[in-house]
Every structure is written in C-alpha cells, then in structure tokens.
C-alpha cells in the first residue's frame, strides 16, 4: 500500500525531527533495565551482513503479509547521510548490501552551490539563506548535467520569524527524476502588513427632494 519512495520520505522526516535516533538504531544490542533488546538489522556491526565500508547506522526492519520483508537503511557516503528502502524481498540484507555498493561503482557525486535568494512573502520581500551552501547530487554518467537551481517558496503569507524555513532550493539532473532539496532559511523577521481599515459606512438616512 506504500511505496519505497514514500517510506524513505518518512525516514527523512524522522531523521530531521529526531537526529539522535541513530544513537539507538546503530546499536546491534542494547540493555534497557534488566532486559536486553536485539536489533533485527543484520547490516549493523557484529551482525552477519556487516560491512564496515557501508557505514550503516539505522534504521528500521519490517514485515507484513502483503508487503513481505522490508528494510529502510540510513548510511553515510561521501559525507552525506543517505536513505535506501527495499520492500517485498526475501533477501533484504543481501540486496541492500549490493545496493549500497552500487553507489560507489555506478554513481558520481556532483557538488552544487546554493546561494541566498529573495522571496516575496505576501507583499514583502524577504531574503533567505540556504541551510548549507553546497549540496550533493549523484549522477550515473558525465552527460547528466546539474540543472539550474530552482527556488520554491512554501510560506507565501503570514508572519515569518528569522530562522524559519520558508522554502527550499531544488537541484535536479538532466534526464533524471532525482532532485536534491536544500531548506531556505529566513534571514530576517517580517510581520504581515496591516490592511487599511475600510471606510466607515454612512448610515444616515437618505432624503430625496422632488420638484413639482
């Protein structure tokens, strides 16, 4: 009922809201009180499919009758925290290990610079700076060129406080659906302009003079 892409987006949201989760998801076992908990992710250290070069630190295994065996993994590659999901597989750990290795063999990292941008929030101009000045995107061949950075505004009205995310910068590759998104952060605080009060309605009686 849910795609691998959608599950990966959920994982990205979890990491954004609770980045410390990997302190627990990276442990193969952990003692809580008097009970030992065993992590079912076999790609972790001291597990059967562990490979040091994969740099796996999470995140979640799963199974249902309809979805089969599923695995969402978080791992580090070239200084970036990446997410990969496999669903409905009888060999999720072997397949995930191969998938991670394919990034090294078939994909090249391209750094793209992201600059500050001026947005229009309501009828006011607001400068936003990128959360990071460079982002990374992976390409399969040298013919795939990074497209120009596109800036998307997500908060179009209302008050904006300095430090709030108000949009994102989007970088894509030619002939590819993959995109990298960098949050754009408000550099200043703005308040919505107060609308001028409407003119007071004249409620005095209207008289007419008829000339005979």
Coordinates of N, CA and C in Angstrom, one line a residue:
X1 N 0.8 -1.2 0.0 CA 0.0 0.0 0.0 C 0.8 1.3 0.0
X2 N 2.1 1.1 0.4 CA 3.0 2.3 0.5 C 4.3 2.0 -0.3
X3 N 4.7 3.0 -1.1 CA 5.9 2.8 -1.9 C 7.2 2.9 -1.1
X4 N 8.3 2.4 -1.7 CA 9.6 2.5 -1.1 C 10.0 4.0 -1.0
X5 N 9.6 4.8 -2.0 CA 9.9 6.2 -2.0 C 9.2 6.9 -0.9
X6 N 8.0 6.6 -0.6 CA 7.2 7.2 0.5 C 7.8 6.8 1.8
X7 N 8.2 5.6 2.0 CA 8.8 5.2 3.3 C 10.1 5.9 3.5
X8 N 10.8 6.1 2.4 CA 12.1 6.8 2.5 C 11.9 8.3 3.0
X9 N 10.8 8.9 2.5 CA 10.4 10.2 2.9 C 10.1 10.3 4.3
X10 N 9.4 9.3 4.8 CA 9.0 9.2 6.2 C 10.3 9.1 7.1
X11 N 11.2 8.3 6.6 CA 12.5 8.2 7.3 C 13.3 9.5 7.4
X12 N 13.2 10.2 6.2 CA 13.9 11.5 6.2 C 13.3 12.5 7.2
X13 N 12.0 12.4 7.3 CA 11.3 13.3 8.3 C 11.7 12.9 9.7
X14 N 11.7 11.6 10.0 CA 12.1 11.2 11.3 C 13.5 11.6 11.7
X15 N 14.5 11.5 10.7 CA 15.8 12.0 11.0 C 15.9 13.5 11.2
X16 N 15.1 14.2 10.4 CA 15.1 15.7 10.6 C 14.6 16.1 12.0
X17 N 13.5 15.4 12.4 CA 12.9 15.8 13.7 C 13.7 15.2 14.9
X18 N 14.2 14.0 14.7 CA 14.9 13.3 15.8 C 16.2 12.7 15.4
X19 N 17.2 13.6 15.1 CA 18.5 13.1 14.6 C 19.3 12.2 15.5
X20 N 19.0 12.2 16.8 CA 19.7 11.4 17.7 C 19.2 9.9 17.7
X21 N 18.2 9.7 16.9 CA 17.6 8.3 16.8 C 18.7 7.3 16.4
X22 N 19.7 7.8 15.6 CA 20.7 6.8 15.1 C 21.7 6.4 16.3
X23 N 21.6 7.0 17.4 CA 22.4 6.6 18.6 C 21.9 5.2 19.0
X24 N 20.6 5.0 18.8 CA 20.0 3.7 19.2 C 19.9 2.8 18.0
X25 N 19.5 3.3 16.9 CA 19.3 2.4 15.7 C 20.6 1.8 15.2
X26 N 21.8 2.4 15.6 CA 23.1 1.9 15.1 C 23.6 0.8 16.0
X27 N 22.9 0.5 17.2 CA 23.4 -0.5 18.1 C 22.8 -1.8 17.8
X28 N 23.6 -2.9 17.8 CA 23.1 -4.2 17.5 C 22.3 -4.8 18.7
X29 N 22.7 -4.4 19.9 CA 22.0 -4.8 21.1 C 22.0 -3.6 22.1
X30 N 21.1 -3.6 23.0 CA 21.1 -2.5 24.0 C 20.3 -3.0 25.2
X31 N 20.8 -2.7 26.4 CA 20.2 -3.1 27.6 C 19.3 -2.0 28.1
X32 N 18.0 -2.3 28.4 CA 17.1 -1.4 28.9 C 16.6 -2.0 30.2
X33 N 17.0 -1.4 31.4 CA 16.7 -2.0 32.6 C 17.4 -3.3 32.8
X34 N 16.6 -4.4 33.0 CA 17.2 -5.7 33.1 C 17.0 -6.5 31.8
X35 N 16.5 -5.9 30.8 CA 16.2 -6.6 29.5 C 17.2 -6.2 28.4
X36 N 17.6 -7.2 27.7 CA 18.5 -7.0 26.5 C 17.6 -6.9 25.3
X37 N 17.7 -5.8 24.5 CA 17.0 -5.7 23.2 C 17.9 -6.0 22.1
X38 N 17.5 -6.8 21.1 CA 18.3 -7.2 20.0 C 17.8 -6.5 18.7
X39 N 18.6 -5.8 18.0 CA 18.3 -5.1 16.8 C 18.2 -6.1 15.6
X40 N 17.1 -6.1 14.9 CA 17.0 -7.1 13.8 C 17.6 -6.7 12.5
X41 N 18.3 -5.5 12.5 CA 19.0 -5.0 11.3 C 20.4 -5.7 11.2
X42 N 20.5 -6.7 10.3 CA 21.7 -7.5 10.2 C 22.8 -6.8 9.5
X43 N 22.7 -5.6 9.1 CA 23.8 -4.8 8.4 C 24.6 -4.1 9.4
X44 N 24.2 -4.2 10.7 CA 25.0 -3.4 11.7 C 26.2 -4.2 12.2
X45 N 27.0 -3.5 13.0 CA 28.3 -4.1 13.5 C 27.9 -5.3 14.4
X46 N 28.8 -6.3 14.3 CA 28.6 -7.6 15.0 C 27.4 -8.4 14.4
X47 N 26.9 -8.1 13.3 CA 25.8 -8.8 12.6 C 26.4 -9.5 11.4
X48 N 25.6 -10.5 10.9 CA 26.0 -11.4 9.8 C 26.4 -10.6 8.5
X49 N 25.6 -9.5 8.2 CA 25.9 -8.9 6.9 C 26.6 -7.5 7.1
X50 N 27.3 -7.4 8.2 CA 28.0 -6.1 8.4 C 29.2 -5.9 7.5
X51 N 29.3 -4.7 6.9 CA 30.5 -4.3 6.1 C 30.8 -2.9 6.6
X52 N 32.0 -2.8 7.1 CA 32.5 -1.5 7.6 C 32.4 -0.4 6.6
X53 N 32.6 -0.7 5.4 CA 32.6 0.3 4.3 C 31.2 0.9 4.0
X54 N 30.2 0.2 4.5 CA 28.8 0.7 4.2 C 28.4 1.8 5.2
X55 N 29.0 1.9 6.3 CA 28.7 3.0 7.3 C 27.2 3.1 7.6
X56 N 26.6 1.9 7.9 CA 25.1 1.9 8.2 C 24.9 2.2 9.7
X57 N 23.9 3.1 9.9 CA 23.6 3.5 11.3 C 22.1 3.4 11.6
X58 N 21.3 2.7 10.8 CA 19.9 2.5 11.1 C 19.2 1.9 9.9
X59 N 18.0 1.7 9.8 CA 17.0 2.4 10.7 C 15.9 1.5 11.1
X60 N 15.3 0.8 10.1 CA 14.1 0.0 10.5 C 13.8 -1.2 9.6
X61 N 13.6 -2.3 10.3 CA 13.1 -3.5 9.5 C 11.6 -3.6 9.6
X62 N 11.0 -4.4 8.8 CA 9.6 -4.6 8.9 C 9.1 -5.8 8.1
X63 N 7.9 -6.2 8.4 CA 7.3 -7.3 7.7 C 5.8 -7.3 7.8
X64 N 5.1 -7.5 6.7 CA 3.6 -7.8 6.8 C 3.4 -8.8 5.7
X65 N 2.3 -9.5 5.7 CA 2.0 -10.5 4.7 C 1.9 -9.9 3.3
X66 N 1.3 -8.7 3.2 CA 1.2 -8.1 1.9 C 2.5 -7.4 1.4
X67 N 3.2 -6.8 2.4 CA 4.5 -6.1 2.0 C 5.7 -7.0 1.9
X68 N 5.6 -8.2 2.6 CA 6.8 -9.0 2.7 C 7.9 -8.4 3.6
X69 N 9.1 -8.9 3.4 CA 10.2 -8.4 4.2 C 10.6 -7.0 3.7
X70 N 10.8 -6.1 4.6 CA 11.1 -4.7 4.1 C 12.3 -4.2 5.0
X71 N 13.0 -3.2 4.4 CA 14.2 -2.7 5.2 C 14.4 -1.2 4.7
X72 N 14.5 -0.3 5.6 CA 14.9 1.1 5.4 C 16.2 1.3 6.1
X73 N 17.2 1.7 5.3 CA 18.6 1.8 5.9 C 19.0 3.2 5.8
X74 N 19.7 3.7 6.8 CA 20.4 5.0 6.7 C 21.9 4.7 6.8
X75 N 22.7 5.4 5.9 CA 24.1 5.2 5.9 C 24.8 6.4 5.4
X76 N 26.1 6.5 5.6 CA 26.9 7.6 5.2 C 27.7 7.3 4.0
X77 N 27.8 8.3 3.1 CA 28.5 8.1 1.8 C 29.0 9.5 1.4
X78 N 30.3 9.6 1.3 CA 31.0 10.8 0.9 C 30.5 12.0 1.7
X79 N 30.4 11.8 3.0 CA 29.9 12.9 3.9 C 28.5 13.2 3.9
X80 N 27.7 12.4 3.2 CA 26.2 12.6 3.1 C 25.5 11.5 3.8
X81 N 24.4 11.8 4.5 CA 23.6 10.8 5.2 C 22.5 10.4 4.2
X82 N 22.5 9.2 3.7 CA 21.6 8.7 2.7 C 20.6 7.7 3.2
X83 N 19.5 7.5 2.5 CA 18.4 6.6 2.9 C 18.1 5.7 1.7
X84 N 18.0 4.4 2.0 CA 17.6 3.5 1.0 C 16.5 2.5 1.5
X85 N 15.5 2.2 0.7 CA 14.5 1.3 1.1 C 14.3 0.2 0.1
X86 N 14.1 -1.0 0.6 CA 13.7 -2.2 -0.2 C 12.5 -2.8 0.4
X87 N 11.5 -3.1 -0.4 CA 10.3 -3.7 0.1 C 10.1 -5.0 -0.7
X88 N 9.4 -5.9 0.0 CA 8.9 -7.2 -0.6 C 10.1 -8.0 -1.2
X89 N 11.1 -8.3 -0.3 CA 12.3 -9.1 -0.8 C 12.6 -10.2 0.2
X90 N 12.9 -11.3 -0.3 CA 13.3 -12.5 0.6 C 14.8 -12.4 1.0
X91 N 15.5 -11.4 0.4 CA 16.9 -11.2 0.7 C 17.2 -9.8 0.9
X92 N 16.5 -9.1 1.9 CA 16.7 -7.7 2.0 C 18.1 -7.3 2.4
X93 N 18.8 -8.0 3.2 CA 20.1 -7.6 3.7 C 21.1 -7.8 2.6
X94 N 21.1 -8.9 1.9 CA 22.0 -9.1 0.7 C 21.7 -8.1 -0.4
X95 N 20.5 -7.8 -0.6 CA 20.1 -6.9 -1.7 C 20.5 -5.4 -1.3
X96 N 20.3 -5.1 0.0 CA 20.7 -3.8 0.4 C 22.2 -3.6 0.4
X97 N 22.9 -4.6 0.8 CA 24.4 -4.5 0.7 C 24.8 -4.3 -0.7
X98 N 24.2 -5.0 -1.7 CA 24.6 -4.7 -3.1 C 24.2 -3.3 -3.5
X99 N 23.0 -2.9 -3.1 CA 22.5 -1.6 -3.5 C 23.5 -0.5 -3.0
X100 N 23.9 -0.6 -1.8 CA 24.9 0.4 -1.3 C 26.2 0.4 -2.0
X101 N 26.7 -0.8 -2.4 CA 27.9 -0.9 -3.1 C 27.8 -0.3 -4.5
X102 N 26.6 -0.4 -5.1 CA 26.4 0.1 -6.5 C 26.6 1.6 -6.5
X103 N 26.3 2.3 -5.4 CA 26.5 3.8 -5.4 C 28.0 4.1 -5.6
X104 N 28.9 3.3 -5.0 CA 30.3 3.5 -5.2 C 30.8 3.3 -6.6
X105 N 30.2 2.2 -7.2 CA 30.6 1.8 -8.5 C 30.0 2.6 -9.7
X106 N 28.7 2.9 -9.6 CA 28.0 3.5 -10.7 C 27.6 4.9 -10.6
X107 N 27.7 5.5 -9.5 CA 27.3 6.9 -9.3 C 28.5 7.8 -8.9
X108 N 28.4 9.0 -9.5 CA 29.4 10.0 -9.2 C 28.8 11.2 -8.5
X109 N 29.5 11.6 -7.4 CA 29.0 12.8 -6.7 C 29.3 14.1 -7.4
X110 N 28.3 15.0 -7.4 CA 28.5 16.3 -8.0 C 28.1 17.3 -7.0
X111 N 29.0 18.3 -6.6 CA 28.6 19.3 -5.7 C 28.0 20.5 -6.4
X112 N 26.9 21.0 -5.9 CA 26.3 22.2 -6.5 C 26.2 23.3 -5.4
X113 N 26.5 24.5 -5.8 CA 26.5 25.6 -4.9 C 25.1 26.2 -4.8
X114 N 24.6 26.5 -3.6 CA 23.3 27.1 -3.4 C 23.5 28.5 -2.8
X115 N 22.9 29.5 -3.4 CA 23.1 30.9 -2.9 C 21.8 31.4 -2.2
X116 N 22.0 32.5 -1.5 CA 20.8 33.2 -0.9 C 19.9 33.6 -2.0
X117 N 18.6 33.7 -1.7 CA 17.6 34.1 -2.6 C 16.5 35.0 -2.0
X118 N 16.0 35.9 -2.8 CA 15.0 36.8 -2.3 C 13.6 36.3 -2.7
X119 N 12.8 36.1 -1.7 CA 11.4 35.6 -1.9 C 10.4 36.8 -1.7
X120 N 9.2 36.6 -2.2 CA 8.1 37.5 -1.9 C 7.1 36.8 -1.0
X121 N 7.0 37.3 0.2 CA 6.0 36.7 1.2 C 5.0 37.8 1.4
X122 N 3.8 37.4 0.9 CA 2.7 38.4 0.9 C 3.1 39.5 -0.1
X123 N 3.2 40.8 0.4 CA 3.7 41.9 -0.5 C 5.0 42.4 0.0
X124 N 5.8 41.6 0.8 CA 7.1 42.0 1.3 C 8.2 41.1 0.8
X125 N 9.3 41.7 0.5 CA 10.5 41.0 0.1 C 11.3 40.4 1.3
X126 N 11.7 39.2 1.2 CA 12.5 38.6 2.3 C 13.6 37.7 1.7
X127 N 14.8 38.0 2.3 CA 16.0 37.2 1.9 C 16.1 35.9 2.7
X128 N 16.3 34.8 2.0 CA 16.5 33.5 2.7 C 17.9 33.0 2.3
X129 N 18.5 32.4 3.3 CA 19.8 31.8 3.0 C 19.7 30.3 3.1
X130 N 20.5 29.5 2.3 CA 20.4 28.1 2.3 C 20.9 27.5 3.6
X131 N 20.3 26.4 4.0 CA 20.8 25.7 5.2 C 22.2 25.2 5.1
X132 N 22.6 24.9 3.9 CA 24.0 24.6 3.6 C 24.4 25.2 2.2
X133 N 25.6 25.7 2.1 CA 25.9 26.4 0.9 C 26.2 25.5 -0.3
X134 N 26.4 24.2 0.0 CA 26.6 23.2 -1.1 C 25.7 22.0 -0.8
X135 N 25.2 21.5 -1.9 CA 24.5 20.2 -1.8 C 25.1 19.2 -2.7
X136 N 24.8 18.0 -2.5 CA 25.4 16.9 -3.4 C 24.3 16.2 -4.1
X137 N 24.6 15.9 -5.4 CA 23.6 15.1 -6.2 C 24.5 14.0 -6.9
X138 N 23.9 12.8 -7.1 CA 24.7 11.8 -7.7 C 24.2 11.5 -9.2
X139 N 25.1 11.3 -10.1 CA 24.8 11.1 -11.5 C 25.4 9.7 -11.9
X140 N 24.8 9.1 -12.9 CA 25.3 7.9 -13.4 C 26.3 8.0 -14.5
X141 N 26.3 9.1 -15.2 CA 27.2 9.4 -16.3 C 27.5 10.8 -16.4
X142 N 28.6 11.2 -17.1 CA 29.1 12.6 -17.2 C 28.2 13.4 -18.0
X143 N 27.3 12.8 -18.8 CA 26.4 13.6 -19.7 C 25.2 14.2 -18.9
X144 N 25.0 13.7 -17.7 CA 24.0 14.3 -16.8 C 24.5 15.5 -16.1
X145 N 24.0 16.7 -16.6 CA 24.5 17.9 -16.0 C 23.5 18.4 -15.0
X146 N 24.0 19.0 -13.9 CA 23.1 19.6 -12.9 C 22.3 20.8 -13.5
X147 N 21.0 20.7 -13.4 CA 20.2 21.8 -13.9 C 20.3 23.0 -13.0
X148 N 19.9 24.2 -13.5 CA 20.0 25.4 -12.6 C 19.2 25.2 -11.4
X149 N 19.6 25.9 -10.3 CA 18.9 25.8 -9.0 C 17.6 26.5 -9.1
X150 N 16.5 25.9 -8.7 CA 15.2 26.5 -8.7 C 14.8 26.7 -7.2
X151 N 14.3 27.9 -6.9 CA 13.9 28.2 -5.6 C 12.3 28.1 -5.4
X152 N 11.9 27.4 -4.5 CA 10.5 27.2 -4.2 C 10.0 27.8 -2.9
X153 N 9.0 28.6 -2.9 CA 8.5 29.2 -1.7 C 7.4 28.4 -1.2
X154 N 7.4 28.0 0.1 CA 6.4 27.2 0.7 C 5.5 28.1 1.7
X155 N 6.0 29.2 2.2 CA 5.2 30.0 3.1 C 5.0 31.3 2.3
X156 N 3.8 31.5 1.8 CA 3.5 32.6 0.9 C 2.9 33.8 1.6
X157 N 2.3 33.6 2.8 CA 1.7 34.7 3.6 C 2.0 34.5 5.1
X158 N 1.6 35.5 5.9 CA 1.7 35.4 7.3 C 3.1 35.9 7.8
X159 N 3.2 35.9 9.2 CA 4.4 36.3 9.8 C 5.5 35.3 9.6
X160 N 6.8 35.8 9.4 CA 7.9 34.9 9.3 C 9.0 35.4 10.3
X161 N 9.4 34.5 11.1 CA 10.5 34.7 12.1 C 11.8 34.3 11.6
X162 N 12.8 35.1 11.9 CA 14.2 34.8 11.5 C 14.6 33.4 11.9
X163 N 15.1 32.6 11.0 CA 15.5 31.3 11.3 C 14.4 30.2 10.8
X164 N 13.2 30.7 10.4 CA 12.2 29.8 10.0 C 12.5 29.3 8.5
X165 N 12.2 28.0 8.3 CA 12.3 27.6 6.9 C 11.1 28.1 6.1
X166 N 11.3 28.8 5.0 CA 10.2 29.3 4.2 C 10.1 28.7 2.8
X167 N 11.0 27.9 2.5 CA 11.0 27.3 1.1 C 12.3 26.4 1.0
X168 N 12.6 26.0 -0.2 CA 13.8 25.2 -0.5 C 14.3 25.5 -1.9
X169 N 15.6 25.2 -2.0 CA 16.3 25.2 -3.3 C 16.3 23.8 -3.8
X170 N 16.0 23.7 -5.1 CA 15.8 22.4 -5.7 C 16.8 22.2 -6.9
X171 N 17.6 21.2 -6.8 CA 18.6 20.9 -7.9 C 18.3 19.5 -8.5
X172 N 18.2 19.5 -9.8 CA 18.0 18.2 -10.5 C 19.0 17.9 -11.5
X173 N 19.0 16.7 -12.0 CA 19.9 16.3 -13.1 C 19.1 16.2 -14.4
X174 N 19.8 16.5 -15.5 CA 19.1 16.3 -16.8 C 18.8 14.9 -17.0
X175 N 17.7 14.6 -17.6 CA 17.3 13.2 -17.9 C 17.2 12.3 -16.6
X176 N 16.7 12.9 -15.5 CA 16.6 12.2 -14.3 C 15.5 12.8 -13.4
X177 N 14.8 11.9 -12.7 CA 13.7 12.4 -11.8 C 14.3 12.7 -10.4
X178 N 15.5 12.4 -10.1 CA 16.0 12.6 -8.8 C 16.3 14.1 -8.6
X179 N 16.0 14.6 -7.4 CA 16.3 16.0 -7.1 C 16.9 16.1 -5.7
X180 N 17.7 17.1 -5.4 CA 18.2 17.4 -4.1 C 17.5 18.7 -3.6
X181 N 17.1 18.7 -2.4 CA 16.4 19.8 -1.8 C 17.2 20.4 -0.6
X182 N 17.4 21.7 -0.6 CA 18.1 22.4 0.5 C 17.1 23.4 1.1
X183 N 16.8 23.3 2.4 CA 15.9 24.2 3.0 C 16.5 25.6 2.9
X184 N 15.6 26.6 2.7 CA 15.9 28.0 2.7 C 15.4 28.7 3.9
X185 N 16.3 29.3 4.7 CA 16.0 29.9 6.0 C 15.9 31.4 6.0
X186 N 14.8 31.9 6.6 CA 14.6 33.4 6.6 C 15.7 34.1 7.3
X187 N 16.3 35.1 6.7 CA 17.4 35.9 7.3 C 16.9 37.0 8.2
X188 N 15.7 37.4 8.1 CA 15.1 38.4 9.0 C 13.7 38.0 9.4
X189 N 13.1 38.8 10.3 CA 11.7 38.7 10.7 C 10.9 39.7 10.0
X190 N 9.7 39.2 9.5 CA 8.8 40.2 8.9 C 7.4 39.9 9.5
X191 N 6.6 40.9 9.6 CA 5.2 40.8 10.1 C 4.3 41.2 8.9
X192 N 3.2 40.6 8.8 CA 2.2 40.9 7.7 C 1.8 42.4 7.9
X193 N 1.7 43.0 6.8 CA 1.2 44.4 6.8 C -0.2 44.5 7.2
X194 N -0.5 45.4 8.1 CA -1.9 45.6 8.4 C -2.7 46.2 7.3
X195 N -3.8 45.6 7.0 CA -4.6 46.2 5.9 C -5.3 47.4 6.4
X196 N -5.4 48.4 5.6 CA -6.1 49.6 6.0 C -7.6 49.3 6.3
X197 N -8.1 50.0 7.3 CA -9.5 49.8 7.7 C -10.4 50.3 6.7
X198 N -11.5 49.6 6.4 CA -12.4 50.0 5.4 C -13.1 51.3 5.8
X199 N -13.5 52.1 4.9 CA -14.2 53.4 5.2 C -15.5 53.1 6.0
X200 N -15.7 54.0 6.9 CA -16.9 53.8 7.8 C -18.2 54.0 6.9
X201 N -19.1 53.0 7.0 CA -20.3 53.1 6.2 C -21.2 54.2 6.7
X202 N -21.7 55.0 5.8 CA -22.6 56.1 6.1 C -24.0 55.5 6.3
X203 N -24.5 55.6 7.6 CA -25.8 55.0 7.9 C -26.9 56.1 8.1
X204 N -26.5 57.3 7.8 CA -27.5 58.4 7.9 C -28.6 58.2 6.8
X205 N -29.8 58.6 7.2 CA -30.9 58.4 6.2 C -30.7 59.3 5.0
X206 N -31.2 58.7 3.9 CA -31.1 59.4 2.6 C -32.4 60.1 2.3
X207 N -32.4 61.4 2.0 CA -33.6 62.1 1.7 C -33.6 62.5 0.2
X208 N -34.8 62.6 -0.3 CA -34.9 63.0 -1.7 C -35.9 64.2 -1.8
X209 N -35.5 65.2 -2.6 CA -36.4 66.3 -2.8 C -37.0 66.2 -4.2
X210 N -38.3 66.3 -4.2 CA -39.0 66.2 -5.5 C -39.5 67.6 -5.9
X211 N -39.1 68.0 -7.1 CA -39.6 69.3 -7.6 C -40.9 69.0 -8.3
X212 N -42.0 69.8 -8.0 CA -43.2 69.7 -8.6 C -43.3 70.6 -9.8

